[in-house]
Coordinates of C-alpha atoms in Angstrom, one line a residue:
Chain Q
X1 CA 57.8 -27.2 8.7
X2 CA 58.2 -23.9 6.7
X3 CA 58.0 -24.1 2.9
X4 CA 61.7 -23.1 2.2
X5 CA 62.9 -25.6 4.7
X6 CA 60.8 -28.3 3.2
X7 CA 62.2 -27.5 -0.3
X8 CA 65.8 -27.7 1.3
X9 CA 65.0 -31.1 2.7
X10 CA 63.6 -32.3 -0.7
X11 CA 66.8 -31.2 -2.4
X12 CA 68.7 -33.9 -0.6
X13 CA 69.7 -37.0 -2.7
X14 CA 67.5 -39.8 -1.2
X15 CA 64.0 -40.4 0.0
X16 CA 64.3 -43.2 2.5
X17 CA 61.2 -45.2 3.7
X18 CA 61.1 -47.2 6.8
X19 CA 58.7 -49.7 8.3
X20 CA 58.8 -49.3 12.1
X21 CA 57.4 -51.4 15.0
X22 CA 57.3 -50.1 18.5
X23 CA 55.9 -50.8 21.9
X24 CA 54.3 -47.4 22.6
X25 CA 54.0 -47.9 26.4
X26 CA 56.9 -45.7 27.4
X27 CA 56.3 -42.9 24.9
X28 CA 54.1 -39.9 24.6
X29 CA 52.9 -41.1 21.2
X30 CA 54.6 -41.2 17.9
X31 CA 54.8 -37.4 17.0
X32 CA 57.9 -35.5 18.2
X33 CA 57.7 -33.8 21.5
X34 CA 59.7 -31.1 23.3
X35 CA 62.2 -32.8 25.7
X36 CA 62.0 -33.9 28.4
X37 CA 58.8 -35.4 27.0
X38 CA 59.8 -38.2 24.7
X39 CA 58.0 -39.6 21.7
X40 CA 58.9 -42.4 19.3
X41 CA 59.8 -39.8 16.6
X42 CA 62.4 -38.2 18.9
X43 CA 64.3 -41.4 19.5
X44 CA 64.0 -42.5 15.9
X45 CA 65.3 -39.2 14.5
X46 CA 68.2 -39.1 17.0
X47 CA 69.4 -42.5 16.0
X48 CA 68.8 -41.9 12.2
X49 CA 71.0 -38.8 12.5
X50 CA 73.9 -40.9 13.7
X51 CA 73.5 -43.4 10.9
X52 CA 72.9 -40.9 8.1
X53 CA 75.2 -38.1 9.3
X54 CA 72.6 -35.2 8.6
X55 CA 69.8 -33.8 10.4
X56 CA 66.6 -35.9 10.0
X57 CA 63.1 -34.7 9.9
X58 CA 60.8 -37.6 9.3
X59 CA 57.2 -37.8 8.3
X60 CA 54.9 -40.6 9.3
X61 CA 51.8 -42.2 7.8
X62 CA 50.1 -40.6 10.8
X63 CA 50.6 -40.1 14.4
X64 CA 49.7 -42.7 17.1
X65 CA 48.6 -41.7 20.5
X66 CA 50.4 -42.2 23.8
X67 CA 50.5 -46.0 24.7
X68 CA 49.4 -47.1 21.2
X69 CA 51.7 -49.6 19.5
X70 CA 52.7 -50.4 15.9
X71 CA 53.9 -53.3 13.8
X72 CA 53.8 -51.4 10.5
X73 CA 54.2 -47.7 11.1
X74 CA 55.7 -46.2 7.8
X75 CA 57.9 -43.1 7.8
X76 CA 60.0 -41.3 5.2
X77 CA 62.7 -38.6 5.2
X78 CA 65.2 -37.0 2.8
X79 CA 68.9 -37.4 3.4
X80 CA 72.3 -37.1 1.7
X81 CA 73.6 -39.9 3.8
X82 CA 75.3 -42.7 1.8
X83 CA 74.7 -45.9 3.8
X84 CA 73.5 -48.7 1.4
X85 CA 69.8 -49.3 1.7
X86 CA 70.3 -53.0 2.6
X87 CA 72.4 -52.0 5.6
X88 CA 70.0 -49.5 7.2
X89 CA 67.9 -51.9 9.1
X90 CA 70.7 -53.5 11.2
X91 CA 72.6 -50.1 11.6
X92 CA 69.7 -48.4 13.0
X93 CA 68.5 -51.2 15.2
X94 CA 71.9 -51.6 16.7
X95 CA 71.3 -48.0 18.2
X96 CA 67.6 -48.2 19.1
X97 CA 66.2 -49.3 22.5
X98 CA 64.6 -52.7 22.5
X99 CA 61.0 -51.2 22.3
X100 CA 61.5 -49.6 18.8
X101 CA 62.6 -51.7 15.8
X102 CA 63.0 -50.9 12.1
X103 CA 61.5 -53.8 10.3
X104 CA 62.4 -52.8 6.7
X105 CA 64.0 -50.1 4.7
X106 CA 63.6 -48.9 1.1
X107 CA 64.2 -46.0 -1.2
X108 CA 61.3 -44.2 -2.9
X109 CA 61.0 -41.6 -5.6
X110 CA 61.1 -38.0 -4.5
X111 CA 57.4 -37.5 -4.5
X112 CA 56.5 -40.5 -2.3
X113 CA 55.1 -39.4 1.1
X114 CA 54.5 -41.8 3.9
X115 CA 51.5 -39.6 4.8
X116 CA 50.0 -38.4 1.6
X117 CA 50.7 -41.5 -0.5
X118 CA 48.9 -44.0 1.9
X119 CA 46.0 -45.7 0.4
X120 CA 44.7 -47.6 3.4
X121 CA 45.6 -48.6 6.9
X122 CA 44.9 -51.7 9.0
X123 CA 44.5 -51.4 12.8
X124 CA 44.3 -54.3 15.3
X125 CA 42.7 -54.0 18.7
X126 CA 43.3 -56.7 21.3
X127 CA 41.0 -57.5 24.2
X128 CA 42.2 -59.8 27.0
X129 CA 39.5 -62.0 28.5
X130 CA 39.6 -64.2 31.6
X131 CA 38.8 -64.5 35.3
X132 CA 42.0 -62.6 36.2
X133 CA 44.2 -60.3 34.1
X134 CA 47.4 -61.7 32.6
X135 CA 50.4 -59.5 33.6
X136 CA 52.2 -60.5 30.3
X137 CA 49.5 -58.9 28.2
X138 CA 48.7 -55.9 30.4
X139 CA 50.8 -53.6 28.1
X140 CA 49.3 -55.0 25.0
X141 CA 45.5 -55.6 25.4
X142 CA 42.4 -54.2 27.1
X143 CA 41.4 -56.6 30.0
X144 CA 37.7 -57.2 30.3
X145 CA 36.7 -59.6 33.0
X146 CA 33.0 -60.0 32.3
X147 CA 32.0 -62.4 29.6
X148 CA 31.6 -61.0 26.1
X149 CA 29.0 -62.0 23.4
X150 CA 31.3 -62.3 20.6
X151 CA 28.6 -62.9 18.0
X152 CA 26.9 -59.7 18.9
X153 CA 30.3 -57.8 18.8
X154 CA 30.9 -59.2 15.3
X155 CA 27.4 -58.1 14.2
X156 CA 28.0 -54.6 15.5
X157 CA 31.4 -54.1 14.1
X158 CA 30.2 -55.4 10.7
X159 CA 28.0 -52.2 10.6
X160 CA 31.0 -50.0 9.8
X161 CA 31.8 -51.8 6.5
X162 CA 31.5 -49.6 3.5
X163 CA 31.3 -45.9 3.3
X164 CA 29.9 -43.9 6.3
X165 CA 30.0 -40.5 8.1
X166 CA 32.0 -41.6 11.2
X167 CA 31.2 -38.4 13.2
X168 CA 29.7 -40.5 16.0
X169 CA 33.2 -42.1 16.6
X170 CA 35.3 -38.9 16.1
X171 CA 37.1 -37.2 19.0
X172 CA 36.2 -33.6 19.6
X173 CA 39.9 -32.7 19.3
X174 CA 40.2 -33.9 15.8
X175 CA 41.1 -31.5 12.8
X176 CA 38.0 -30.2 10.8
X177 CA 38.2 -32.6 7.9
X178 CA 35.6 -34.6 6.2
X179 CA 34.2 -37.4 8.5
X180 CA 33.5 -39.8 5.6
X181 CA 35.6 -42.8 5.4
X182 CA 35.4 -46.3 3.7
X183 CA 36.0 -49.5 5.7
X184 CA 37.0 -52.6 3.8
X185 CA 37.3 -55.1 6.6
X186 CA 35.9 -55.1 10.1
X187 CA 36.4 -58.5 11.9
X188 CA 36.3 -60.0 15.4
X189 CA 38.5 -63.1 15.9
X190 CA 39.1 -65.3 18.8
X191 CA 42.8 -65.8 19.2
X192 CA 45.3 -67.8 21.4
X193 CA 45.5 -67.0 25.1
X194 CA 41.8 -66.1 25.5
X195 CA 42.1 -62.9 23.4
X196 CA 39.7 -61.2 21.1
X197 CA 41.4 -59.5 18.1
X198 CA 39.4 -56.9 16.2
X199 CA 40.9 -56.0 12.8
X200 CA 39.7 -52.8 10.9
X201 CA 41.0 -51.9 7.4
X202 CA 39.9 -48.6 5.9
X203 CA 41.0 -45.8 3.6
X204 CA 41.5 -43.5 6.5
X205 CA 40.7 -42.9 10.2
X206 CA 39.5 -39.9 12.2
X207 CA 41.2 -39.0 15.5
X208 CA 40.4 -41.7 18.2
X209 CA 38.0 -43.4 15.7
X210 CA 39.2 -47.0 16.2
X211 CA 39.2 -46.7 20.0
X212 CA 35.8 -45.0 20.0
X213 CA 34.3 -47.8 17.8
X214 CA 35.9 -50.5 20.0
X215 CA 34.6 -48.8 23.2
X216 CA 31.1 -49.0 21.8
X217 CA 31.5 -52.6 20.4
X218 CA 32.6 -53.7 23.8
X219 CA 29.4 -52.3 25.3
X220 CA 27.6 -54.5 22.7
X221 CA 29.7 -57.5 23.9
X222 CA 28.8 -56.7 27.6
X223 CA 25.1 -56.6 26.6
X224 CA 24.8 -53.0 27.6
X225 CA 23.6 -52.1 24.1
X226 CA 22.4 -54.1 21.1
X227 CA 24.0 -54.4 17.7
X228 CA 21.0 -52.5 16.4
X229 CA 21.7 -49.6 18.9
X230 CA 25.4 -49.7 17.5
X231 CA 23.9 -49.2 14.0
X232 CA 21.8 -46.3 15.3
X233 CA 24.7 -44.6 16.9
X234 CA 26.8 -44.9 13.8
X235 CA 23.9 -43.5 11.7
X236 CA 23.1 -40.7 14.3
X237 CA 26.6 -39.0 13.7
X238 CA 26.4 -37.8 17.3
X239 CA 29.6 -38.3 19.4
X240 CA 27.8 -38.0 22.7
X241 CA 25.9 -41.2 22.0
X242 CA 28.9 -43.5 21.7
X243 CA 30.7 -45.1 24.5
X244 CA 34.0 -44.1 26.2
X245 CA 37.2 -44.4 24.2
X246 CA 38.8 -47.8 24.7
X247 CA 42.2 -47.8 26.3
X248 CA 45.3 -47.0 24.2
X249 CA 47.2 -50.2 25.2
X250 CA 45.0 -52.5 23.1
X251 CA 45.6 -50.6 19.7
X252 CA 48.2 -51.6 17.1
X253 CA 48.8 -49.8 13.7
X254 CA 49.3 -53.1 11.9
X255 CA 49.9 -52.0 8.3
X256 CA 49.9 -49.1 5.9
X257 CA 49.2 -49.9 2.3
X258 CA 50.6 -47.8 -0.6
X259 CA 49.2 -49.9 -3.5
X260 CA 51.5 -49.9 -6.4
X261 CA 53.2 -46.7 -5.2
X262 CA 55.6 -48.5 -2.7
X263 CA 56.0 -51.7 -1.0
X264 CA 58.8 -53.2 0.9
Chain J
X1 CA 63.3 -66.4 60.2
X2 CA 64.1 -67.2 63.8
X3 CA 62.6 -70.3 65.3
X4 CA 60.4 -68.6 67.9
X5 CA 59.2 -66.1 65.2
X6 CA 58.4 -69.0 62.9
X7 CA 56.4 -70.7 65.7
X8 CA 54.5 -67.5 66.4
X9 CA 53.5 -67.3 62.7
X10 CA 52.3 -70.8 62.6
X11 CA 50.1 -70.1 65.7
X12 CA 48.0 -68.0 63.5
X13 CA 44.6 -69.4 62.3
X14 CA 45.0 -69.9 58.7
X15 CA 47.6 -71.1 56.1
X16 CA 46.7 -69.3 52.9
X17 CA 48.2 -70.5 49.5
X18 CA 48.2 -68.3 46.4
X19 CA 49.1 -68.9 42.8
X20 CA 50.8 -65.7 41.5
X21 CA 51.7 -64.5 37.9
X22 CA 54.1 -61.7 37.3
X23 CA 56.1 -59.8 34.7
X24 CA 59.5 -59.8 36.3
X25 CA 61.0 -57.1 34.1
X26 CA 60.7 -54.3 36.7
X27 CA 61.7 -56.3 39.8
X28 CA 65.0 -57.5 41.4
X29 CA 63.7 -61.1 41.4
X30 CA 60.9 -62.6 43.5
X31 CA 62.7 -62.7 46.9
X32 CA 62.3 -59.7 49.3
X33 CA 65.0 -57.0 49.0
X34 CA 65.9 -54.1 51.2
X35 CA 64.3 -50.9 49.9
X36 CA 64.8 -49.0 47.7
X37 CA 65.5 -52.3 45.8
X38 CA 62.2 -53.8 45.0
X39 CA 61.3 -57.4 44.5
X40 CA 57.9 -59.1 43.8
X41 CA 57.7 -60.3 47.3
X42 CA 58.0 -56.7 48.7
X43 CA 55.0 -55.6 46.7
X44 CA 53.0 -58.7 47.3
X45 CA 53.4 -58.6 51.1
X46 CA 52.7 -54.9 51.3
X47 CA 49.3 -55.5 49.6
X48 CA 48.5 -58.7 51.5
X49 CA 49.0 -56.8 54.8
X50 CA 46.3 -54.3 53.7
X51 CA 43.9 -57.2 52.8
X52 CA 44.6 -59.4 55.8
X53 CA 45.3 -56.8 58.5
X54 CA 48.3 -58.5 60.0
X55 CA 52.0 -58.6 59.1
X56 CA 52.6 -61.1 56.3
X57 CA 55.7 -63.2 55.7
X58 CA 55.3 -65.3 52.8
X59 CA 57.3 -68.3 51.6
X60 CA 57.5 -69.1 47.9
X61 CA 58.0 -72.4 46.0
X62 CA 61.4 -70.9 45.2
X63 CA 63.0 -67.6 44.2
X64 CA 63.1 -66.3 40.6
X65 CA 65.9 -64.1 39.4
X66 CA 65.7 -60.6 38.3
X67 CA 63.8 -60.3 35.0
X68 CA 62.4 -63.8 35.2
X69 CA 58.6 -64.1 34.9
X70 CA 56.0 -66.5 36.3
X71 CA 52.5 -67.7 35.5
X72 CA 52.4 -70.1 38.4
X73 CA 54.5 -69.1 41.3
X74 CA 53.0 -70.5 44.5
X75 CA 53.4 -68.9 47.9
X76 CA 51.9 -69.5 51.4
X77 CA 51.7 -67.5 54.6
X78 CA 50.0 -67.7 58.0
X79 CA 47.4 -65.1 59.0
X80 CA 44.6 -64.4 61.4
X81 CA 42.9 -62.2 58.8
X82 CA 39.2 -63.2 58.2
X83 CA 38.6 -62.3 54.5
X84 CA 36.7 -65.2 52.9
X85 CA 39.0 -67.4 50.6
X86 CA 36.8 -66.8 47.6
X87 CA 37.2 -63.0 47.9
X88 CA 41.0 -63.0 48.3
X89 CA 41.9 -62.9 44.5
X90 CA 39.8 -59.8 43.7
X91 CA 40.7 -58.0 46.8
X92 CA 44.4 -58.4 46.4
X93 CA 44.4 -57.7 42.6
X94 CA 42.6 -54.5 43.2
X95 CA 45.6 -53.2 45.0
X96 CA 48.4 -54.8 43.0
X97 CA 50.1 -53.1 40.0
X98 CA 49.3 -54.5 36.6
X99 CA 52.5 -56.6 36.4
X100 CA 51.7 -58.8 39.4
X101 CA 48.4 -60.8 39.5
X102 CA 47.0 -63.3 42.0
X103 CA 45.5 -66.1 39.9
X104 CA 44.0 -68.3 42.6
X105 CA 43.7 -68.5 46.4
X106 CA 43.2 -71.5 48.7
X107 CA 43.6 -72.6 52.3
X108 CA 45.8 -75.4 53.2
X109 CA 46.4 -77.5 56.4
X110 CA 49.1 -76.0 58.7
X111 CA 51.9 -78.3 57.5
X112 CA 51.7 -77.3 53.8
X113 CA 54.7 -75.4 52.7
X114 CA 54.8 -73.8 49.2
X115 CA 58.6 -74.6 49.3
X116 CA 58.9 -77.9 51.0
X117 CA 55.7 -79.6 49.7
X118 CA 56.5 -79.0 46.0
X119 CA 56.8 -82.2 44.1
X120 CA 57.8 -80.8 40.7
X121 CA 58.1 -77.6 38.7
X122 CA 57.7 -76.7 35.0
X123 CA 59.6 -74.0 33.4
X124 CA 59.1 -72.5 29.9
X125 CA 61.8 -70.7 28.0
X126 CA 60.9 -68.6 25.0
X127 CA 63.2 -67.8 22.0
X128 CA 62.0 -65.2 19.5
X129 CA 63.3 -65.9 16.0
X130 CA 63.1 -63.6 12.8
X131 CA 65.2 -61.2 10.7
X132 CA 64.4 -58.4 13.1
X133 CA 63.4 -58.4 16.8
X134 CA 59.8 -57.8 17.8
X135 CA 59.5 -55.0 20.3
X136 CA 56.3 -56.6 21.7
X137 CA 58.1 -59.8 22.8
X138 CA 61.5 -58.1 23.9
X139 CA 60.5 -58.3 27.5
X140 CA 59.3 -62.0 27.2
X141 CA 61.8 -63.9 25.0
X142 CA 65.4 -64.2 24.0
X143 CA 65.8 -62.8 20.5
X144 CA 68.1 -64.9 18.3
X145 CA 68.5 -63.7 14.7
X146 CA 70.6 -66.5 13.1
X147 CA 68.6 -69.6 12.0
X148 CA 68.2 -72.3 14.6
X149 CA 68.3 -76.1 13.9
X150 CA 65.2 -77.1 15.9
X151 CA 65.7 -80.8 15.3
X152 CA 69.2 -80.6 16.8
X153 CA 68.0 -78.5 19.7
X154 CA 65.3 -81.1 20.4
X155 CA 67.8 -83.9 20.3
X156 CA 70.1 -82.1 22.7
X157 CA 67.4 -81.1 25.2
X158 CA 66.2 -84.7 25.1
X159 CA 69.4 -85.7 26.8
X160 CA 68.4 -84.2 30.1
X161 CA 65.3 -86.6 30.5
X162 CA 65.7 -88.9 33.5
X163 CA 67.9 -88.6 36.4
X164 CA 71.3 -86.9 36.1
X165 CA 73.9 -85.1 38.0
X166 CA 73.3 -81.5 36.7
X167 CA 76.7 -80.0 37.9
X168 CA 77.5 -78.9 34.3
X169 CA 74.6 -76.6 34.4
X170 CA 74.8 -75.3 38.0
X171 CA 75.8 -71.7 38.6
X172 CA 78.8 -71.3 40.9
X173 CA 76.7 -69.2 43.4
X174 CA 74.3 -72.0 44.2
X175 CA 74.0 -73.5 47.7
X176 CA 75.9 -76.8 48.4
X177 CA 73.1 -79.2 47.8
X178 CA 73.0 -82.5 45.8
X179 CA 73.3 -81.8 42.0
X180 CA 71.1 -84.8 41.1
X181 CA 67.7 -84.1 39.7
X182 CA 65.1 -85.9 37.6
X183 CA 63.6 -84.5 34.5
X184 CA 60.1 -85.8 33.3
X185 CA 59.7 -83.6 30.3
X186 CA 62.1 -81.7 28.0
X187 CA 60.4 -80.4 24.8
X188 CA 61.1 -77.8 22.1
X189 CA 58.0 -76.6 20.2
X190 CA 57.5 -74.2 17.4
X191 CA 54.9 -71.6 18.5
X192 CA 52.9 -68.7 17.0
X193 CA 54.8 -65.5 16.1
X194 CA 58.0 -67.4 15.1
X195 CA 58.8 -68.5 18.6
X196 CA 60.5 -71.5 20.0
X197 CA 59.1 -72.7 23.3
X198 CA 61.3 -75.0 25.5
X199 CA 59.4 -76.8 28.3
X200 CA 61.2 -78.5 31.1
X201 CA 59.5 -80.3 33.9
X202 CA 61.5 -81.8 36.7
X203 CA 61.5 -82.7 40.4
X204 CA 63.8 -79.7 41.2
X205 CA 66.2 -77.3 39.7
X206 CA 69.7 -76.0 40.7
X207 CA 70.5 -72.3 40.7
X208 CA 70.4 -71.0 37.0
X209 CA 70.0 -74.6 35.7
X210 CA 67.3 -73.9 33.1
X211 CA 69.1 -70.8 31.7
X212 CA 72.4 -72.6 31.5
X213 CA 70.8 -75.6 29.8
X214 CA 69.1 -73.3 27.3
X215 CA 72.3 -71.3 26.6
X216 CA 73.9 -74.6 25.6
X217 CA 70.9 -75.9 23.7
X218 CA 71.0 -72.5 21.7
X219 CA 74.6 -73.3 20.8
X220 CA 73.4 -76.6 19.4
X221 CA 70.7 -74.8 17.4
X222 CA 73.4 -72.4 16.0
X223 CA 75.5 -75.3 14.9
X224 CA 78.4 -74.2 17.3
X225 CA 78.3 -77.6 19.0
X226 CA 76.6 -80.9 18.2
X227 CA 73.8 -82.7 20.3
X228 CA 76.6 -85.4 21.0
X229 CA 78.7 -82.6 22.5
X230 CA 75.8 -81.4 24.6
X231 CA 75.5 -85.0 25.9
X232 CA 79.2 -85.0 26.8
X233 CA 78.9 -81.6 28.6
X234 CA 76.0 -83.0 30.7
X235 CA 78.0 -86.2 31.5
X236 CA 81.2 -84.3 32.2
X237 CA 79.6 -82.4 35.2
X238 CA 82.0 -79.5 34.5
X239 CA 80.3 -76.1 34.6
X240 CA 83.2 -74.4 32.6
X241 CA 82.3 -76.6 29.5
X242 CA 78.7 -75.3 29.2
X243 CA 77.7 -72.1 27.3
X244 CA 76.9 -68.7 28.8
X245 CA 73.7 -68.4 30.8
X246 CA 70.6 -67.5 28.6
X247 CA 69.0 -64.1 29.3
X248 CA 66.4 -64.0 32.2
X249 CA 63.7 -62.4 30.0
X250 CA 62.9 -65.6 28.2
X251 CA 62.3 -67.7 31.4
X252 CA 58.8 -68.3 33.0
X253 CA 58.0 -70.4 36.0
X254 CA 55.0 -72.1 34.5
X255 CA 53.7 -74.4 37.3
X256 CA 54.5 -75.9 40.6
X257 CA 52.9 -79.3 41.3
X258 CA 52.1 -80.5 44.8
X259 CA 50.5 -83.8 43.8
X260 CA 47.6 -84.8 46.1
X261 CA 48.9 -82.5 48.9
X262 CA 47.3 -79.3 47.4
X263 CA 45.8 -78.0 44.2
X264 CA 43.8 -74.9 43.4

């Protein structure tokens, strides 16, 4: 967005913030694409324009890749539209397809940015276990048939807690920013339907970082490497030592936290 | 199937029985359709032909409608194919799309029929509650936003227990067979993720019967009619008095029981 254009957008009366859930299976990621390629942002902006009556350019807390899902993506945009805030959710949802849902809407001060004001994010990664796959979870979990050593996975994932250089789990395509991030939570839980749910909460994430971590944690679960080897890979800061990226379908952007700055 | 053709099929060496799960969203029901219309049976027969090496005509416990799912559909077919029974599941699943899965395979005596040997079936119907819909359950549950009186729904659904004439809940398109069926279980449970799960186990079901019952039970939950009115509708045997058919997406064929005759 050019600087003058950005200023023009910010001159509008309201800064609207939305919490959005989506099934990412049908979309080429969150970030706006040139048609006929369709991203979640394309659909969302198109419907918001109908509801608000002006052209909408939204900013998200971050992009999600093709096939990745969200329960708590957060976006904001500037508008002169006058629809009362408490009517936004139902008005927009009445226009959206069933795989995109606005869960909550609010109004923030002009300086709030879904991207820059974010304090931390929580991702969930779902693994489906079992002798045979489950067609009802195929879109929402990574199916692994061979038995997984959950205790070893828990030990490995625990290594990422605290502040580390995460270069070992950074995709080569990522922007050249600092690879240091702090993780507050890194848990592996056994859930209903023979699923494993990995939950990672941190102050920021590098491109493909969660999926690269999970790919390597899965190798620990399969007994291909030890939790100690996982620790060495993390410490070594060398991407070529980590496992393949885990599939997009298991990943959910669960929550974005803005501290005192904003909450729904 | 013509009589001579049927005899020819039964002359084959083996009677194979499969338990099949599918996400019915993309298919025009279970029963074989003329291409380009695609049903689950079309896909399944096509892949079974590759694995078994002869033309496959399978028979199912019953059809399911477009958009209806299954965890435990059961089918059987006659074949001269020689693949060992314990290798069937993985061989077929390696060819199937991710929304159809063979869960188990067995071999039965020649007189076993997935359709005619069935003793009872269990259906599950899922209702998604909540202020906003959940895009991750949109394919697998009926979303109802308004609060539901679960105790009243439970009382209404309980009325179907035992033996009744279910004409009130029979679709007009159904075959002219006896409308009397016996229900062994009819429960409404609150489940994770703010779902209601209705479970109905009976010795047989009329066309659209479960979805028509659920449509009327939902009206009880919404306070539109009382549980007593539900009882009157059941007793009245008049289809025009019951509510609209509940959406296909919430319905799952959970299990087909063959008693001592066959089990996986």
